[in-house]
Short mmCIF file of C-alpha atoms and ligand atoms in Angstrom, two decimals:
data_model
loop_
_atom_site.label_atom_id
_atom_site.label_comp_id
_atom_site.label_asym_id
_atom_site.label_seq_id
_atom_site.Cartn_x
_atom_site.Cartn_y
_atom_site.Cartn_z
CA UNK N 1 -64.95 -20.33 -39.62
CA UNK N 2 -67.28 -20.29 -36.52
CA UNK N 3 -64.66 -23.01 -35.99
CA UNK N 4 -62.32 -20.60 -37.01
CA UNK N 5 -64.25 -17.73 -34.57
CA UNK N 6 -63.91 -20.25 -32.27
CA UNK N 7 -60.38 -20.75 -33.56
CA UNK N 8 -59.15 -17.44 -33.47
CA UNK N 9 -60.75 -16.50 -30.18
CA UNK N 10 -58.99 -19.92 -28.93
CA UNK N 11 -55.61 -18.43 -30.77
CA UNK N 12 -56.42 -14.75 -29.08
CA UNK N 13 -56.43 -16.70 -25.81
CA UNK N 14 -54.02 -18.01 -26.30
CA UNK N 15 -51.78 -14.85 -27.40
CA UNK N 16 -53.19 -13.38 -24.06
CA UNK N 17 -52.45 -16.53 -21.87
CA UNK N 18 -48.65 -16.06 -23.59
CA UNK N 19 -48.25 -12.39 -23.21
CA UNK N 20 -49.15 -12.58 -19.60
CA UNK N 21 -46.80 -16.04 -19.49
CA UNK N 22 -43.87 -14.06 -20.39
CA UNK N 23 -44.85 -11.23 -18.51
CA UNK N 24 -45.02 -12.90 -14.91
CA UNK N 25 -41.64 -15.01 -16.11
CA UNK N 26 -40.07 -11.98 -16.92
CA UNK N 27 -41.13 -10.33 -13.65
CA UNK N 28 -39.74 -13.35 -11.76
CA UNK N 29 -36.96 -13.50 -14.43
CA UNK N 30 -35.50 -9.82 -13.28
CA UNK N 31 -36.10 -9.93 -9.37
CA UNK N 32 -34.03 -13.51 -9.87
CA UNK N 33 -31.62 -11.09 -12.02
CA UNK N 34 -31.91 -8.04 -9.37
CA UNK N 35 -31.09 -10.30 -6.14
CA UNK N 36 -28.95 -11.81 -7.99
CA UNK N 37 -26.90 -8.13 -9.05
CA UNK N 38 -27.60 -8.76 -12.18
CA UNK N 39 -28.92 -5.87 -14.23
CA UNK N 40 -32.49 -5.56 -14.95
CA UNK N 41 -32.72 -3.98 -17.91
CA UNK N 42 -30.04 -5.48 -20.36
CA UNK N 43 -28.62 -1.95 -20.56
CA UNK N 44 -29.33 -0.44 -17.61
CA UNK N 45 -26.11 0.22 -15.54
CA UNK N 46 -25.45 -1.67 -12.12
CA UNK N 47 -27.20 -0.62 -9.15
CA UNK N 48 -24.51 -0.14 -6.00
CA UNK N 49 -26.19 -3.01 -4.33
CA UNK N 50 -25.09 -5.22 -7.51
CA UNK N 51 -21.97 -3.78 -7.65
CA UNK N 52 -21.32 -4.35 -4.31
CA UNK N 53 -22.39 -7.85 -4.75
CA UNK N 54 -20.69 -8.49 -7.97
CA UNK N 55 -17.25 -6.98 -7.67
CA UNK N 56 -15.46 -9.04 -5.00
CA UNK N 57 -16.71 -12.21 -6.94
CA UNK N 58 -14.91 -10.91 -10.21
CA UNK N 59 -11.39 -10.28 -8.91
CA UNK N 60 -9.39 -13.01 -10.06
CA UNK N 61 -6.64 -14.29 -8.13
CA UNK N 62 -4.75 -15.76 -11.21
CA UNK N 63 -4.61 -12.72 -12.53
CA UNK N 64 -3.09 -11.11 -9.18
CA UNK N 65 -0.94 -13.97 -9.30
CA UNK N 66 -0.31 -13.03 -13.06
CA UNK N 67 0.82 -9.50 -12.12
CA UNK N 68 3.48 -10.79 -9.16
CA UNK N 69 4.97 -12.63 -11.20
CA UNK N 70 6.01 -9.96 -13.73
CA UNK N 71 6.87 -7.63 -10.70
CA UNK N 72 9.33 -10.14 -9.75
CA UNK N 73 10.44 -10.54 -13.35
CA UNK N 74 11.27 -7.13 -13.84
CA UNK N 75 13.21 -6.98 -10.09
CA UNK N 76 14.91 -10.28 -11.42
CA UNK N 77 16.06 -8.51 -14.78
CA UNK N 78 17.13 -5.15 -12.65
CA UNK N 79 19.38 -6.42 -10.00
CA UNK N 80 16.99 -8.09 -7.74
CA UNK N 81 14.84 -4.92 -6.97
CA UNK N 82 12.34 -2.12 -7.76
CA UNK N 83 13.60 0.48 -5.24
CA UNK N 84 12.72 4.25 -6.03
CA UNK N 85 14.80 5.82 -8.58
CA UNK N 86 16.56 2.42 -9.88
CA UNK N 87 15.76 1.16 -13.29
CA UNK N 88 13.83 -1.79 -11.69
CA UNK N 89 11.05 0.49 -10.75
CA UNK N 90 11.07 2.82 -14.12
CA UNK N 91 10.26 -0.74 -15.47
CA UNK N 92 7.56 -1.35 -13.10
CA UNK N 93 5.86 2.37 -13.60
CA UNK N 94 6.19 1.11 -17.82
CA UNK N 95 4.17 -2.61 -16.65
CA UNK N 96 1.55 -0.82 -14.73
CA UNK N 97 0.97 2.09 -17.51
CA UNK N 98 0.56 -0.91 -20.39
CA UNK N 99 -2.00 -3.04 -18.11
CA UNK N 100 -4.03 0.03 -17.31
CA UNK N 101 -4.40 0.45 -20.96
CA UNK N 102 -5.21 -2.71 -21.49
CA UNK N 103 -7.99 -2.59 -19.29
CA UNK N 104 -9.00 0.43 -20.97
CA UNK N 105 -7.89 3.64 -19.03
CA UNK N 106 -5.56 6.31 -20.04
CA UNK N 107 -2.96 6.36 -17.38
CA UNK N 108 -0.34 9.44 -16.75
CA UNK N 109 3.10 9.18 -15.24
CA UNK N 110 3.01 11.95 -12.95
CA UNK N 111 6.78 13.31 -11.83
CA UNK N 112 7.56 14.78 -7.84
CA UNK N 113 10.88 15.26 -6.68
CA UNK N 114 12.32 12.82 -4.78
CA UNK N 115 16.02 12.89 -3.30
CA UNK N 116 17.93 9.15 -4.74
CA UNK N 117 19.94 8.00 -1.51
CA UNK N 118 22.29 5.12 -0.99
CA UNK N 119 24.71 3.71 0.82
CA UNK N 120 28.73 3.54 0.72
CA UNK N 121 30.09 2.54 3.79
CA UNK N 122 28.78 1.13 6.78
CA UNK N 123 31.28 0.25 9.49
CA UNK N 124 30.80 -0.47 13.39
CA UNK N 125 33.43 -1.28 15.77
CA UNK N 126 32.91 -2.02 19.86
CA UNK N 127 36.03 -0.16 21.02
CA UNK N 128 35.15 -1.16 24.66
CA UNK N 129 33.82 -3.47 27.26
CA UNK N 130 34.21 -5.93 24.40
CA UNK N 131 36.52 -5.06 21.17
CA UNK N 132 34.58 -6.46 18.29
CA UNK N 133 32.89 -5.60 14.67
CA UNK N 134 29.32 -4.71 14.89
CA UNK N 135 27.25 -4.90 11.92
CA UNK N 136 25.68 -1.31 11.29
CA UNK N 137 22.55 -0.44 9.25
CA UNK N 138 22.10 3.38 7.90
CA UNK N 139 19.04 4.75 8.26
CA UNK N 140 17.73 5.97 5.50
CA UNK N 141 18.70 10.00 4.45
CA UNK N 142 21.48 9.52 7.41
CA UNK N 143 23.86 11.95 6.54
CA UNK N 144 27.51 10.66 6.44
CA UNK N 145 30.29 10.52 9.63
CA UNK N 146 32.91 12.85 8.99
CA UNK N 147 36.10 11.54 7.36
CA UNK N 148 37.23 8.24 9.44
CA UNK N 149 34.23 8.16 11.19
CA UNK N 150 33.43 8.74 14.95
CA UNK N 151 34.65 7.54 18.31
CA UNK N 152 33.03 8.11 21.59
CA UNK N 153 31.22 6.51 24.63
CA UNK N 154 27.82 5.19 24.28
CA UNK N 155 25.03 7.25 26.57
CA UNK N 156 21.85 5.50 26.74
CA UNK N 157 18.47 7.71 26.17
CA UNK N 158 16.68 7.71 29.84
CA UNK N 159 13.76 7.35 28.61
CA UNK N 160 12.15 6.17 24.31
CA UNK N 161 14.28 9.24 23.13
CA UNK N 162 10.98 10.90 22.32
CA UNK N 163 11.38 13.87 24.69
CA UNK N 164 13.99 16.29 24.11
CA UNK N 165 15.44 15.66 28.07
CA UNK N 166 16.13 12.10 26.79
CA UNK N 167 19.84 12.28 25.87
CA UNK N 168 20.86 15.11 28.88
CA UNK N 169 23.84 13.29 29.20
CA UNK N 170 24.77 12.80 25.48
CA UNK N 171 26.83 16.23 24.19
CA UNK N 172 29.76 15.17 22.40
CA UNK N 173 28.86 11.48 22.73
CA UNK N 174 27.49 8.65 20.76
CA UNK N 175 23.63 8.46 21.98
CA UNK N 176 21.71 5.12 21.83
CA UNK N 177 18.12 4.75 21.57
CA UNK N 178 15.17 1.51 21.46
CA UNK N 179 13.29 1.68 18.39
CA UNK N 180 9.10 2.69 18.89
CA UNK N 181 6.74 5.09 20.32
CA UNK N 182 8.23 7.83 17.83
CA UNK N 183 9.68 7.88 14.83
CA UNK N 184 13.37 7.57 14.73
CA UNK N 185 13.84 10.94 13.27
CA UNK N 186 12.31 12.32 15.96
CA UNK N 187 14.88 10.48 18.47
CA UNK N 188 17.27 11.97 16.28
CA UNK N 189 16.24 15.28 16.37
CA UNK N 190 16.03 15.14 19.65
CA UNK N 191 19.71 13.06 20.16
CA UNK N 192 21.05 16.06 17.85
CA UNK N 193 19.40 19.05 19.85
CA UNK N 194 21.32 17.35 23.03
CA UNK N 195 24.69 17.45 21.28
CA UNK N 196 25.01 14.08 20.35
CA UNK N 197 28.00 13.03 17.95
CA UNK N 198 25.52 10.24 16.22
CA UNK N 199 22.45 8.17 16.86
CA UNK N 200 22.27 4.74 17.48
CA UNK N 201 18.55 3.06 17.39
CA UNK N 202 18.03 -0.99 18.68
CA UNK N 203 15.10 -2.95 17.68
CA UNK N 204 12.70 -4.19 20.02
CA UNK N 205 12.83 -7.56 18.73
CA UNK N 206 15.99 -9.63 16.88
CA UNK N 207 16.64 -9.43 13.35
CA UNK N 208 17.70 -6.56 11.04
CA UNK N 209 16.05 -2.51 11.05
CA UNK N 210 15.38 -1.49 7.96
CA UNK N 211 13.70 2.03 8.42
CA UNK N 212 13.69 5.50 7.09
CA UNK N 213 14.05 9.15 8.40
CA UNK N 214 11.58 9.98 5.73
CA UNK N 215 13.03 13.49 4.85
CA UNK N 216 16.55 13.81 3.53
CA UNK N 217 16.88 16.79 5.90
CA UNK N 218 15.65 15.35 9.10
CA UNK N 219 18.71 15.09 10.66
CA UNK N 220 22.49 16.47 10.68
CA UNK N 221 23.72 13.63 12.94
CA UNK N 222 24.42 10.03 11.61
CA UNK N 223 21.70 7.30 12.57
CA UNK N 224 22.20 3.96 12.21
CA UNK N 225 20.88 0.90 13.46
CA UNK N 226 22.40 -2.15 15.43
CA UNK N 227 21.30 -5.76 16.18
CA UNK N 228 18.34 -5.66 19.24
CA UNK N 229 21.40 -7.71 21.16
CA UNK N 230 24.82 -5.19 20.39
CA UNK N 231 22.47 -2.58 21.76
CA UNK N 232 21.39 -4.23 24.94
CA UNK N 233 24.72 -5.37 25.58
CA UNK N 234 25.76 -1.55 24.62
CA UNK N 235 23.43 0.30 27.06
CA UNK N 236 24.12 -2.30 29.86
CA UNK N 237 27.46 -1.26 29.55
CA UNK N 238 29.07 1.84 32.05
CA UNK N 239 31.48 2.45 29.48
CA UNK N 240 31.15 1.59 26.50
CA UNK N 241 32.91 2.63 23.53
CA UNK N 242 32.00 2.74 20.16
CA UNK N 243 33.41 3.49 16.33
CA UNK N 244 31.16 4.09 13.64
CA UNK N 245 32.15 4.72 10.25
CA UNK N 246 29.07 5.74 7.83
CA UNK N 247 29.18 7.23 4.07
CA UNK N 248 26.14 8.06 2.16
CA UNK N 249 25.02 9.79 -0.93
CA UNK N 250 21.98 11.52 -1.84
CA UNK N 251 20.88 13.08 -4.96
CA UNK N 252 17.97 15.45 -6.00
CA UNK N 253 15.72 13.87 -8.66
CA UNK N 254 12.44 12.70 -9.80
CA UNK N 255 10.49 9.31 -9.72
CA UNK N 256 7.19 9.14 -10.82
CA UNK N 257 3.47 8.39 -9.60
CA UNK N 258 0.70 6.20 -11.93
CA UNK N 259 -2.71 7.63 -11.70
CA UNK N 260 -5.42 6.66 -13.71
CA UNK N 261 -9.64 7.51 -13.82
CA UNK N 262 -12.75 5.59 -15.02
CA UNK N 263 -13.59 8.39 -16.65
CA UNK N 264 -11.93 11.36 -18.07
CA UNK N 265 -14.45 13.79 -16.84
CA UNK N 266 -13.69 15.73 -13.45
CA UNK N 267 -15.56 15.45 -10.75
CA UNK N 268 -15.58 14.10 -7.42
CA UNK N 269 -13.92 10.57 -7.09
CA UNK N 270 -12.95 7.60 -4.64
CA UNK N 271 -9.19 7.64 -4.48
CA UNK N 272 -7.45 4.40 -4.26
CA UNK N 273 -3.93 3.82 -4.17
CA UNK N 274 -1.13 1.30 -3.58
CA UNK N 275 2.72 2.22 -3.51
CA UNK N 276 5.22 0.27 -6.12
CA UNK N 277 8.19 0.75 -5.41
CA UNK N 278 10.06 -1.89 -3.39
CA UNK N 279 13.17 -1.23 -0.52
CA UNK N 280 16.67 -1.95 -2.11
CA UNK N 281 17.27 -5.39 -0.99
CA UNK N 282 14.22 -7.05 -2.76
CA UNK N 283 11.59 -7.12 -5.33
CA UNK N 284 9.11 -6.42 -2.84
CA UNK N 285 6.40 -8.53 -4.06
CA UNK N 286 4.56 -8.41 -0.45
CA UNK N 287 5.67 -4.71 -0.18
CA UNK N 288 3.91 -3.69 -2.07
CA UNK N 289 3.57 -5.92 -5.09
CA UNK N 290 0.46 -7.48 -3.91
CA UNK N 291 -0.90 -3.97 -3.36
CA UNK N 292 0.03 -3.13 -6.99
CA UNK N 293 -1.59 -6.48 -8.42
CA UNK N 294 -4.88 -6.23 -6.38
CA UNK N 295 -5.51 -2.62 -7.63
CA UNK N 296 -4.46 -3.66 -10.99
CA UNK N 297 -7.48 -6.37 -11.44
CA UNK N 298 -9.82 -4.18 -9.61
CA UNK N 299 -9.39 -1.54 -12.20
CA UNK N 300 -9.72 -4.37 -14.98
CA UNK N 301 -12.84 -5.37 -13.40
CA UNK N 302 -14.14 -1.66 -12.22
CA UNK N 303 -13.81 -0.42 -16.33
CA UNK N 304 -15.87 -3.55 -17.15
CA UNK N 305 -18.62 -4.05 -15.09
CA UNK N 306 -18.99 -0.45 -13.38
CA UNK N 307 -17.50 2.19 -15.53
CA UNK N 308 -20.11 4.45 -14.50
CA UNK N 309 -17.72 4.51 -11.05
CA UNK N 310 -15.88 7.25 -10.22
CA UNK N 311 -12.81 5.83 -9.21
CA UNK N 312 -9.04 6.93 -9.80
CA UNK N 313 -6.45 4.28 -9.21
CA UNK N 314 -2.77 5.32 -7.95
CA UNK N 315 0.60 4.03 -7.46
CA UNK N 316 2.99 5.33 -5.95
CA UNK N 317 6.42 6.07 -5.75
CA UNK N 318 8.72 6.53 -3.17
CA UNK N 319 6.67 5.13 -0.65
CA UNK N 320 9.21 3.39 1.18
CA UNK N 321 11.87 6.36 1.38
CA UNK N 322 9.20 8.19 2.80
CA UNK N 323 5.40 8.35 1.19
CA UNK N 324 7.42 10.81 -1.45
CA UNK N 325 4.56 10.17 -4.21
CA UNK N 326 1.67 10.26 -2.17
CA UNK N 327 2.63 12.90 -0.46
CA UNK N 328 3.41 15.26 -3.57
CA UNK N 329 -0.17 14.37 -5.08
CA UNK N 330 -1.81 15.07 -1.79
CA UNK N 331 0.06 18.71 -1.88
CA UNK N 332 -1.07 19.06 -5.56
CA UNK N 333 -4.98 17.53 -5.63
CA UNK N 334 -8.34 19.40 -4.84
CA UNK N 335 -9.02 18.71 -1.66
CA UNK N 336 -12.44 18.44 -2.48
CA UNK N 337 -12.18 16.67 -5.58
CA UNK N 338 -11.25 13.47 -3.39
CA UNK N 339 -14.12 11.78 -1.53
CA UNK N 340 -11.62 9.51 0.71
CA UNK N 341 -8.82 7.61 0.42
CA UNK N 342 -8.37 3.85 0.23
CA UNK N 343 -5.17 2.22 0.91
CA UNK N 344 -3.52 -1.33 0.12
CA UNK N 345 -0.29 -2.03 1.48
CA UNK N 346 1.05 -5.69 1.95
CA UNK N 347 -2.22 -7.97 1.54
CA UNK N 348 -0.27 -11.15 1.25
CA UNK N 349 1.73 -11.43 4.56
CA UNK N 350 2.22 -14.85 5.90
CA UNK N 351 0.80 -13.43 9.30
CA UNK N 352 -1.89 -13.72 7.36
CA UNK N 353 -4.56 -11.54 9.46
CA UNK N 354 -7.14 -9.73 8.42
CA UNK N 355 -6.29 -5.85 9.44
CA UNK N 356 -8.55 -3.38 8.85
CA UNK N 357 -7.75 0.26 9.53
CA UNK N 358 -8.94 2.30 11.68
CA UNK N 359 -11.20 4.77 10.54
CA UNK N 360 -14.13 5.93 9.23
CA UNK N 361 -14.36 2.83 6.78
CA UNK N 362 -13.73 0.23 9.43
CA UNK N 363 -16.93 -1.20 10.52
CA UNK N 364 -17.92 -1.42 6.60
CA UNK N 365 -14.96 -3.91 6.31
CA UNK N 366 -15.41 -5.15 9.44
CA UNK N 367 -19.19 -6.55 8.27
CA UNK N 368 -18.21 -7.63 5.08
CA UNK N 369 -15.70 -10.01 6.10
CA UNK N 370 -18.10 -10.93 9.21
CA UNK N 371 -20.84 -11.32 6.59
CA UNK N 372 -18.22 -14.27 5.29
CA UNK N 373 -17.52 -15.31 8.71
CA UNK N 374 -14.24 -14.39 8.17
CA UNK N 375 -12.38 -12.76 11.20
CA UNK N 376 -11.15 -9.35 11.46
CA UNK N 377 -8.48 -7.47 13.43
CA UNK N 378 -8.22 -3.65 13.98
CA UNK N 379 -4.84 -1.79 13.01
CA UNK N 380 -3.96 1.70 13.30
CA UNK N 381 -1.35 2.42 10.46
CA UNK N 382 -1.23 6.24 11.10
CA UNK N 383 2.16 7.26 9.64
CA UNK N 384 3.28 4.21 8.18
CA UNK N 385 1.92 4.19 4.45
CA UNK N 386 0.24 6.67 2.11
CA UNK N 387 -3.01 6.63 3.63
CA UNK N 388 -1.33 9.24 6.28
CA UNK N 389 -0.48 11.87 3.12
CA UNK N 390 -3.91 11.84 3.00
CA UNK N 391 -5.21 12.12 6.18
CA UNK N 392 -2.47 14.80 6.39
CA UNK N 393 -5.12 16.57 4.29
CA UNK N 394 -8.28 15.88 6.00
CA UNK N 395 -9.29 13.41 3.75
CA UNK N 396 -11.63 10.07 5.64
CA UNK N 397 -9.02 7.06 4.63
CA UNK N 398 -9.58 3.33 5.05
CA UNK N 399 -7.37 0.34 3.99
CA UNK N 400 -6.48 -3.29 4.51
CA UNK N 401 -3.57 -5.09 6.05
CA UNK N 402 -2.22 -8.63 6.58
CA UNK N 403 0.16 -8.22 8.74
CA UNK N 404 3.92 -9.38 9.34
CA UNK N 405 6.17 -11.37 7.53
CA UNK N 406 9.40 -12.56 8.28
CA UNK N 407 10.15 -11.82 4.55
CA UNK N 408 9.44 -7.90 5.44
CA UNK N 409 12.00 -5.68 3.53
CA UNK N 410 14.35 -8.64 3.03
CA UNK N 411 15.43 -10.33 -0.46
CA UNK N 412 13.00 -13.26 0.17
CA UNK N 413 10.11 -10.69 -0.38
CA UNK N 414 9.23 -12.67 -3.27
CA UNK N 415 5.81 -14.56 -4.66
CA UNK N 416 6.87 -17.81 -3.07
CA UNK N 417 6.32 -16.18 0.24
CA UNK N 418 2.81 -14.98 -0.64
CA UNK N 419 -0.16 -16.68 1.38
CA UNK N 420 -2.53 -15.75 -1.84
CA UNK N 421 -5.47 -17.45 0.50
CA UNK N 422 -5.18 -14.32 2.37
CA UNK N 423 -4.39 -11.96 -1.18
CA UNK N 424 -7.62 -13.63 -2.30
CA UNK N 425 -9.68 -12.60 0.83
CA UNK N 426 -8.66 -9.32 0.93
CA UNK N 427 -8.34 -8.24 -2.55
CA UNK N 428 -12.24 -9.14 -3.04
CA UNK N 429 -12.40 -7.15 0.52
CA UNK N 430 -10.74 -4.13 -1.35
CA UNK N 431 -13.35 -4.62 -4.11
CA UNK N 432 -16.34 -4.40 -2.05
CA UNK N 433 -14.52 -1.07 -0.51
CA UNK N 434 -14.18 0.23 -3.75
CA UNK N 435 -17.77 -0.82 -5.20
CA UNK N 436 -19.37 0.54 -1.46
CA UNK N 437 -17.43 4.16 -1.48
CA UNK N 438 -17.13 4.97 -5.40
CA UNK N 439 -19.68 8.14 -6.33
CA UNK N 440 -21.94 7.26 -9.75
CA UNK N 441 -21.77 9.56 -12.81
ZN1 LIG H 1 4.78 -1.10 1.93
#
């Protein structure tokens, strides 16, 4: 046995050596795991750090792709868009609902009132220097010309139609104004407040306005816009006249917001939202159907890998009429129940740049794509998406842009035109966002 004392101290050294084997591999095994953002313990939830690390590598860009592609579907099956109010976007609000529950969440349709708007008639005529059809674009929530339209001279603003001593010269006339600085309903307020008969706004660069007054009230005049060329050629002119016919329709309804939370408990979350409905002349995959699809596989991924994140997704309707949805939840929400506000509006612009917006969140985006060597450009979108509902409300926002496209607001808006190189980039971007800002419950 002494062979077997010997034995069984050999097999007790053994047993030690093996315990303390597995305890340094283990060790080395679970700093590997930690650097790594792997858990540690099998069941121990995430750590930020391996959030942050893990999230952006888990967004899929098939699946974005995935998610376009049924967007467009649905604008292809409801007359080639998924504007507010149309049955193109009632579809859309039913496709985001069903993949939120697939990934696990309980979403609710929440309704605001929204006012429907379209467009009859939209008629331009040069009267004088030059007698000749001009091609007219409402604004959006213009109000109509009275029956057979307007005729008058043309009075050029004297200075961006942002101060109310702009159109002096305009009672009883046709005013005309150069898009930027303000927002056109503030020209138009201002245009209206001088007398003016209607507005006319020009772009600053060629190719068609597509643009809102973004409240169906804003303005008792008629705006509409003209071709950056008709209204040079307009204001150069001493005496130009012009007849514009315009008829539009609006209607009080409802559309609907999508808002769904990791976890049905209240409490203090990261808000982060992304608008889905598209402008009438196209699907809007860009705008905002990239948005939509980012936020969608960030939630898939958020419910699997870091469900103890307190994150509510949100998309919104009736962005492009006039930040309708965000605007009602931002008027309805605890302030305090929102820690900030994310926003994702066009990430798949073939501009293809990197914006980040200004803000309190801007140097953490900043880093992490300079962390990839990736290159970075700062935008200020105050005003211009949902992120300013929220700021309305003195909430810290943050979001990601990619600029242009020549397919902006246009039929063409569709997933050929996507640069998903960029999509890619930035969706993981918005992951890190989420996985850096999102409290732990
Ligand atoms: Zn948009």
């Amino acid at each position: 046995m002494c062979g077997m004392r010997h034995w069984i101290t050999r097999r007790r050294r053994v047993a030690v050596f093996m315990a303390a084997l597995l305890i340094v591999v283990f060790a080395v095994g679970s700093a590997g795991r930690a650097h790594r953002g792997e858990p540690v313990r099998a069941n121990a939830p995430p750590t930020r750090a391996q959030l942050v690390a893990s999230l952006p590598r888990s967004v899929s860009i098939a699946r974005i792709r995935q998610h376009l592609v049924a967007l467009e579907r649905i604008a292809g099956r409801h007359g080639g868009t998924r504007v507010a109010g149309s049955p193109g976007y009632a579809a859309s609000v039913v496709y985001v609902q069903q993949a939120l529950a697939r990934a696990g969440y309980r979403p609710r349709v929440a309704p605001f009132p929204f006012v429907e708007y379209e467009e009859l008639v939209e008629r331009g005529l040069e009267v004088t220097p030059v007698r000749r059809g001009i091609e007219l674009e409402a604004i959006d929530y213009s109000p109509s010309t009275p029956p057979g339209g307007i005729q008058a001279r043309i009075v050029s603003s004297s200075g961006n139609g942002c101060s109310a001593g702009d159109f002096a010269q305009a009672r009883g006339r046709i005013a005309l104004a150069e898009r930027g600085t303000c927002f056109i309903a503030e020209k138009a307020r201002n245009a209206q407040a001088a007398g003016a008969l209607a507005l006319l706004v020009f772009a600053t660069q060629p190719g068609p306005i597509n643009a809102t007054l973004g409240d169906p009230d804003a303005s008792e005049i008629p705006v509409a816009a003209v071709e950056q060329s008709v209204g040079r050629s307009l204001s150069a002119a001493l005496d130009a006249v012009v007849r514009i016919e315009i008829v539009t329709r609006k209607r009080r309804t409802s559309s609907q917001n999508v808002v769904a939370d990791t976890q049905e408990q209240r409490g203090r979350v990261l808000l982060v939202g992304a608008h889905l409905d598209s402008v009438l002349l196209g699907p809007g995959i860009n705008d905002n159907g990239t948005g939509v699809a980012a936020l969608l596989e960030i939630a898939r991924v958020v419910k699997k890998r870091g469900p103890q994140m307190a994150v509510r997704f949100a998309f919104w309707g009736s962005e492009e009429f006039g930040l309708f949805g965000s605007r009602a939840y931002a008027d309805s929400v605890p302030r305090q129940e929102l820690v900030a506000y994310l926003n994702f509006d066009m990430l798949g612009s073939r501009e293809h740049v990197r914006a980040v917006y200004e803000g309190p969140y801007a140097a953490l985006f900043h880093g992490y794509f300079r962390r990839r060597g990736l290159a970075t450009e700062r935008i200020d979108l105050t005003g211009r998406s949902d992120n300013h509902s929220f700021e309305q409300i003195g909430v810290p926002t943050g979001g990601l842009f990619a600029g242009g496209d020549a397919c902006y607001h246009l039929a063409c808006d569709r997933v050929g035109a996507v640069d998903f190189r960029i999509l890619e980039q930035l969706a993981a971007g918005a992951a890190f966002g989420v996985a850096s800002l999102a409290p732990h419950r």
